[in-house]
Each structure stands twice: as C-alpha cells, then as structure tokens.
mmCIF file of C-alpha atoms in Angstrom:
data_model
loop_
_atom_site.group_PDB
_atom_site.id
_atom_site.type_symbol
_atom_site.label_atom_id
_atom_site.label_comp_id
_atom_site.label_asym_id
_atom_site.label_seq_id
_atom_site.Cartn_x
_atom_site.Cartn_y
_atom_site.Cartn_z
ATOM 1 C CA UNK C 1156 0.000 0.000 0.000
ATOM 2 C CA UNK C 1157 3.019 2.432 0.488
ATOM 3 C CA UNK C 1158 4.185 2.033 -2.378
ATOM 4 C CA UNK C 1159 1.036 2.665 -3.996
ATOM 5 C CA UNK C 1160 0.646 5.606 -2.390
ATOM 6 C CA UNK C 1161 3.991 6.943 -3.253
ATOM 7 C CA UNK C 1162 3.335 6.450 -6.910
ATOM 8 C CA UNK C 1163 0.192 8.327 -6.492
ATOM 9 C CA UNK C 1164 2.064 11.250 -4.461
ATOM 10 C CA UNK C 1165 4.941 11.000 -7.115
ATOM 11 C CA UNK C 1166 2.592 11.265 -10.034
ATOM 12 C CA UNK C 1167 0.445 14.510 -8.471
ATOM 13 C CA UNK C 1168 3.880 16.157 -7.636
ATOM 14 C CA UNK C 1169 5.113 15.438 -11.428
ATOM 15 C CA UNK C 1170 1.900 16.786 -12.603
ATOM 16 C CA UNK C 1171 1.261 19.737 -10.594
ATOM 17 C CA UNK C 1172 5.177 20.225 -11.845
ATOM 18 C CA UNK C 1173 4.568 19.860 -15.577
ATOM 19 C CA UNK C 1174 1.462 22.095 -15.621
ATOM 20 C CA UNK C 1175 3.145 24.947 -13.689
ATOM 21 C CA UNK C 1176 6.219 24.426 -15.963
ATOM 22 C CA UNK C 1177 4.058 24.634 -19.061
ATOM 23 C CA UNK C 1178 1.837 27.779 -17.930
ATOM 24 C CA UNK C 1179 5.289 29.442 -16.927
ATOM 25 C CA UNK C 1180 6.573 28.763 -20.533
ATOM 26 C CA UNK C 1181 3.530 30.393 -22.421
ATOM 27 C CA UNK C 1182 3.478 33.491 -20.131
ATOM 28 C CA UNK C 1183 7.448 33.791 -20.666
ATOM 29 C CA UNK C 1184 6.913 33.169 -24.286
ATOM 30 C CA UNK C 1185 4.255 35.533 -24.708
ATOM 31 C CA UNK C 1186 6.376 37.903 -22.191
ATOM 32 C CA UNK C 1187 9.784 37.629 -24.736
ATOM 33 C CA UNK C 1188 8.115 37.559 -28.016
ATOM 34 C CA UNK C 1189 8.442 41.176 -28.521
ATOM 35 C CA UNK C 1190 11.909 41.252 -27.082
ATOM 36 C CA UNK C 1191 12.878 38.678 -30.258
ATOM 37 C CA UNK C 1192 11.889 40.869 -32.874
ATOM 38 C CA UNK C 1193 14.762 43.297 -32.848
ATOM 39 C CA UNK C 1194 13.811 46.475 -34.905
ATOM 40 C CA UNK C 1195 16.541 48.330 -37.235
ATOM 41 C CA UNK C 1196 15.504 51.649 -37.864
ATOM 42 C CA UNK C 1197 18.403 52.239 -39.955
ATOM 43 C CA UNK C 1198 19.922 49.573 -40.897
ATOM 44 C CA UNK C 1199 23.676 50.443 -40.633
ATOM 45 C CA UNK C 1200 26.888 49.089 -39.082
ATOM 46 C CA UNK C 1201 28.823 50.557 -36.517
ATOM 47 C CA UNK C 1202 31.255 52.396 -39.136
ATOM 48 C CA UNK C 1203 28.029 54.133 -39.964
ATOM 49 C CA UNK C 1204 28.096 52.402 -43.230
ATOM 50 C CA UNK C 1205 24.902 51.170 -44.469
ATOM 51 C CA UNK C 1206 25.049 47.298 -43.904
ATOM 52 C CA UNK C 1207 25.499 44.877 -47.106
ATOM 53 C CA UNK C 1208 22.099 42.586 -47.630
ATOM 54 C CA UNK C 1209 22.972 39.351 -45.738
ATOM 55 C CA UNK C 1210 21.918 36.958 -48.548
ATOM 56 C CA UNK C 1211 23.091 37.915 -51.962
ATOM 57 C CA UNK C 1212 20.644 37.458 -54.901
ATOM 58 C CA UNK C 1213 20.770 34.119 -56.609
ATOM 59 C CA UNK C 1214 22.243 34.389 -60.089
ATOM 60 C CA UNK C 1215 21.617 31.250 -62.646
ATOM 61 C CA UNK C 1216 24.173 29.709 -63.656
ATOM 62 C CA UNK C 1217 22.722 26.688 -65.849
ATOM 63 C CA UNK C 1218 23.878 27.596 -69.780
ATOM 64 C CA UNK C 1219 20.867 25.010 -70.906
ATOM 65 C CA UNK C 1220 18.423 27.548 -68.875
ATOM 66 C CA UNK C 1221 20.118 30.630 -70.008
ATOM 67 C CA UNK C 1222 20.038 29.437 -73.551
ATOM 68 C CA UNK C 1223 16.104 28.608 -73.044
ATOM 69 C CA UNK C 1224 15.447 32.122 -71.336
ATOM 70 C CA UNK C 1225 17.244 34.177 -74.249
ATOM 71 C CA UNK C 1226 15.544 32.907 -77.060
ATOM 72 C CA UNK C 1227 11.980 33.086 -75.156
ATOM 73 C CA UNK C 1228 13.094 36.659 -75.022
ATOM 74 C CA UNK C 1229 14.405 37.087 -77.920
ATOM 75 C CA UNK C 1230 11.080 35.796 -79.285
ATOM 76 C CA UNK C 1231 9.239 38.857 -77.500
ATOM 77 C CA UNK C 1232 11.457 41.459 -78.715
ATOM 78 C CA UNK C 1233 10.841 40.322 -82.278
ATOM 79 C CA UNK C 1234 7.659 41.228 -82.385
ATOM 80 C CA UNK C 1235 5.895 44.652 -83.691
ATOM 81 C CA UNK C 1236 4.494 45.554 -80.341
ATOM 82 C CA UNK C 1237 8.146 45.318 -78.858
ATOM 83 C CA UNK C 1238 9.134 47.789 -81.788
ATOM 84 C CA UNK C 1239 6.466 50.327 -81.442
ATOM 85 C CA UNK C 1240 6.654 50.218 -77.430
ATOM 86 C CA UNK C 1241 10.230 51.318 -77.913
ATOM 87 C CA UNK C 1242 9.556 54.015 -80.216
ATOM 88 C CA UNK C 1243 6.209 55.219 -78.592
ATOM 89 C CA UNK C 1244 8.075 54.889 -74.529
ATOM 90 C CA UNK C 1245 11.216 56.752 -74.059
ATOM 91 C CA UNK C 1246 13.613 55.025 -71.259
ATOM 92 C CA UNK C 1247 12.794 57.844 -69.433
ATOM 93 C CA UNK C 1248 9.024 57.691 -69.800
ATOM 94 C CA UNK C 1249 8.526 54.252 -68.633
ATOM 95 C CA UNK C 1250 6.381 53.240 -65.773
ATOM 96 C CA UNK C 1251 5.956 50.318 -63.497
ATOM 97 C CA UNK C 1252 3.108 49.658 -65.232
ATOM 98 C CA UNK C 1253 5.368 49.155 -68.403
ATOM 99 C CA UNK C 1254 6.271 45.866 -70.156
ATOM 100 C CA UNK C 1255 9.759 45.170 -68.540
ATOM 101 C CA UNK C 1256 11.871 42.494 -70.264
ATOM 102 C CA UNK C 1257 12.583 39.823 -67.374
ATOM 103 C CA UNK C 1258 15.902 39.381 -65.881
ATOM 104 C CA UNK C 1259 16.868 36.210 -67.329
ATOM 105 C CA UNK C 1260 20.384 35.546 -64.676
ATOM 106 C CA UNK C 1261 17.974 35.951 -61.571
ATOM 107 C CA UNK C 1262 16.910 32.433 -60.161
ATOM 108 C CA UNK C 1263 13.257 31.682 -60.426
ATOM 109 C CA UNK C 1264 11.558 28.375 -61.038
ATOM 110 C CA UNK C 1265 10.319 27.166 -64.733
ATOM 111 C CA UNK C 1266 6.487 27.842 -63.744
ATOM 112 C CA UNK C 1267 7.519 31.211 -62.200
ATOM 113 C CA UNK C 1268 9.599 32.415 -65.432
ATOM 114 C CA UNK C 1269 7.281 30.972 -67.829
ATOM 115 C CA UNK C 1270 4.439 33.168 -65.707
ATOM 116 C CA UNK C 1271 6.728 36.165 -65.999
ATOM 117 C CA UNK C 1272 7.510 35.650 -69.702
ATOM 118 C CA UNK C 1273 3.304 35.401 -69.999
ATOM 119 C CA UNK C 1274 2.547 38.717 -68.390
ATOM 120 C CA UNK C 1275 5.377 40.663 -70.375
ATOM 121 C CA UNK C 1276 3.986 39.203 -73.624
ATOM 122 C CA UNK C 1277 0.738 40.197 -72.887
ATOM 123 C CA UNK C 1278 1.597 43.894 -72.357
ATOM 124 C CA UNK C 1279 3.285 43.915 -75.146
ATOM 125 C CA UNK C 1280 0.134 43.416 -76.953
ATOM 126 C CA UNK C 1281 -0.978 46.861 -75.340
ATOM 127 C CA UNK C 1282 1.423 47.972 -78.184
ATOM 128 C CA UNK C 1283 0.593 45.836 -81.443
ATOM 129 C CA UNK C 1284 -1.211 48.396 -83.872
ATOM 130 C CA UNK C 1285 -4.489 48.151 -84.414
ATOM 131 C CA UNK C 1286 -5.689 45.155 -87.180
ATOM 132 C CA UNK C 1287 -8.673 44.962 -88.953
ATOM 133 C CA UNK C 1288 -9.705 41.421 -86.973
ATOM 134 C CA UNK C 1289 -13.015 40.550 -87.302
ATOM 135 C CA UNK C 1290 -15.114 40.275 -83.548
ATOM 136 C CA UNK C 1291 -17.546 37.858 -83.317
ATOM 137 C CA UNK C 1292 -20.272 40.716 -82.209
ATOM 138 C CA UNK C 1293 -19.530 42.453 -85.230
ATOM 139 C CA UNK C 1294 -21.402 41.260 -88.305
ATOM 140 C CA UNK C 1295 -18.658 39.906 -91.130
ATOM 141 C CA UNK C 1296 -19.990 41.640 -93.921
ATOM 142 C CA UNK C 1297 -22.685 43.357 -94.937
ATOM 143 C CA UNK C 1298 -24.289 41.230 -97.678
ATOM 144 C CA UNK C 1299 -24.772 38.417 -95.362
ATOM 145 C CA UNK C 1300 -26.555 40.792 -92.849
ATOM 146 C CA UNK C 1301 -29.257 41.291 -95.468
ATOM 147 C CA UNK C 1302 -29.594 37.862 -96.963
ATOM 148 C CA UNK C 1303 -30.914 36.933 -93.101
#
C-alpha cells in the first residue's frame, strides 16, 4: 500500500510540476516575443556604413536555362508591339506599369519564369497596332446581314 501511495504522491507532484512548468513557458513566451523581434531603424553598421544585404541574390548559372530564357526573349522582342513600345516609350518615360523584359540571370523556377515571360507578352500586346480582326459581335460583312 506504500508504495502505492507513493506512486500516487509521485505522479500529483510530477503533474502539478509539468502544468506549472508549461503555464510558466507560455506566459514567458508571450512575455519575450516582442523582445525577439529586434527592430533596425536604420539599418547600418557601426562604421556608420549602411550594412550589405545578408543573402546575396541568386544568379543562374545553368547555360541550358540561359540558352532557353534568351531565345523566349528574344522571341518577345521580335515582335511589332516590342518595336512600337520602344519608339512610342522613351527610357525615361517608362512606368511600373510598363512591359519590362525579365531578368533572365535571376533564379526563379520554370512555372515562375514561364508566368513572368506570360505577363510581359501580354503587355506587349498593349502595343501591337491596331488590325482589322473581325469580332464575333460584329457582323462579317454586310451582304450576309441582309440575306438573313
């Protein structure tokens, strides 16, 4: 029977232990959070130099992946909305909202260049001139309006 109630007393003292010990981690946690985020207002050294990033830009490296990248780009600048974009946008003109050719040395996925390459194209087309194109609201001709 003492033993039994040893185990018992043993168990309520670990318990009582663990809980305390558990609720004294949260509050400390919740008490240091703030003290974890360190702020930078300016982020310089102590020379007073601004401070270099800490992770340098990945650059690709892969000459099949270059290769693939130029020509997808060179495929967009041969076009005529590439042509009149850079005739009707001075350098100096340009916007963010601006087709900007895509930096083909910075590391991105396949999906994630292939999206970028996508979204250039298409504001490119904000540039193609303006083609007769037939609409399918419009009516093709008008002969075959009045034979109906």
């Amino acid at each position: 029977m003492d033993s039994d109630n040893i185990r018992k007393h043993n168990y309520e003292a670990n318990s009582c232990v663990r809980k305390a010990t558990k609720g004294k981690m949260i509050s400390d946690s919740r008490e240091n959070s703030s003290s974890r985020k360190k702020f930078k207002p300016n982020s310089k050294n102590e020379d007073g130099m601004p401070s270099k990033p800490s992770k340098l830009a990945d650059v690709e490296t892969d000459p099949t992946v270059l290769q693939r990248r130029q020509k997808q780009i060179d495929y967009g600048k041969n076009t005529v909305g590439y042509h009149n974009y850079i005739k009707d946008v001075p350098i100096d003109k340009r916007t963010k909202d601006d087709p900007k050719t895509p930096d083909k040395y910075s590391k991105y996925s396949r999906r994630s260049w292939d999206a970028l390459i996508k979204i250039w194209r298409i504001k490119l087309h904000q540039y193609d001139p303006n083609t007769n194109v037939n609409c399918k609201d419009e009516p093709e001709s008008d002969e075959e309006s009045n034979a109906s």
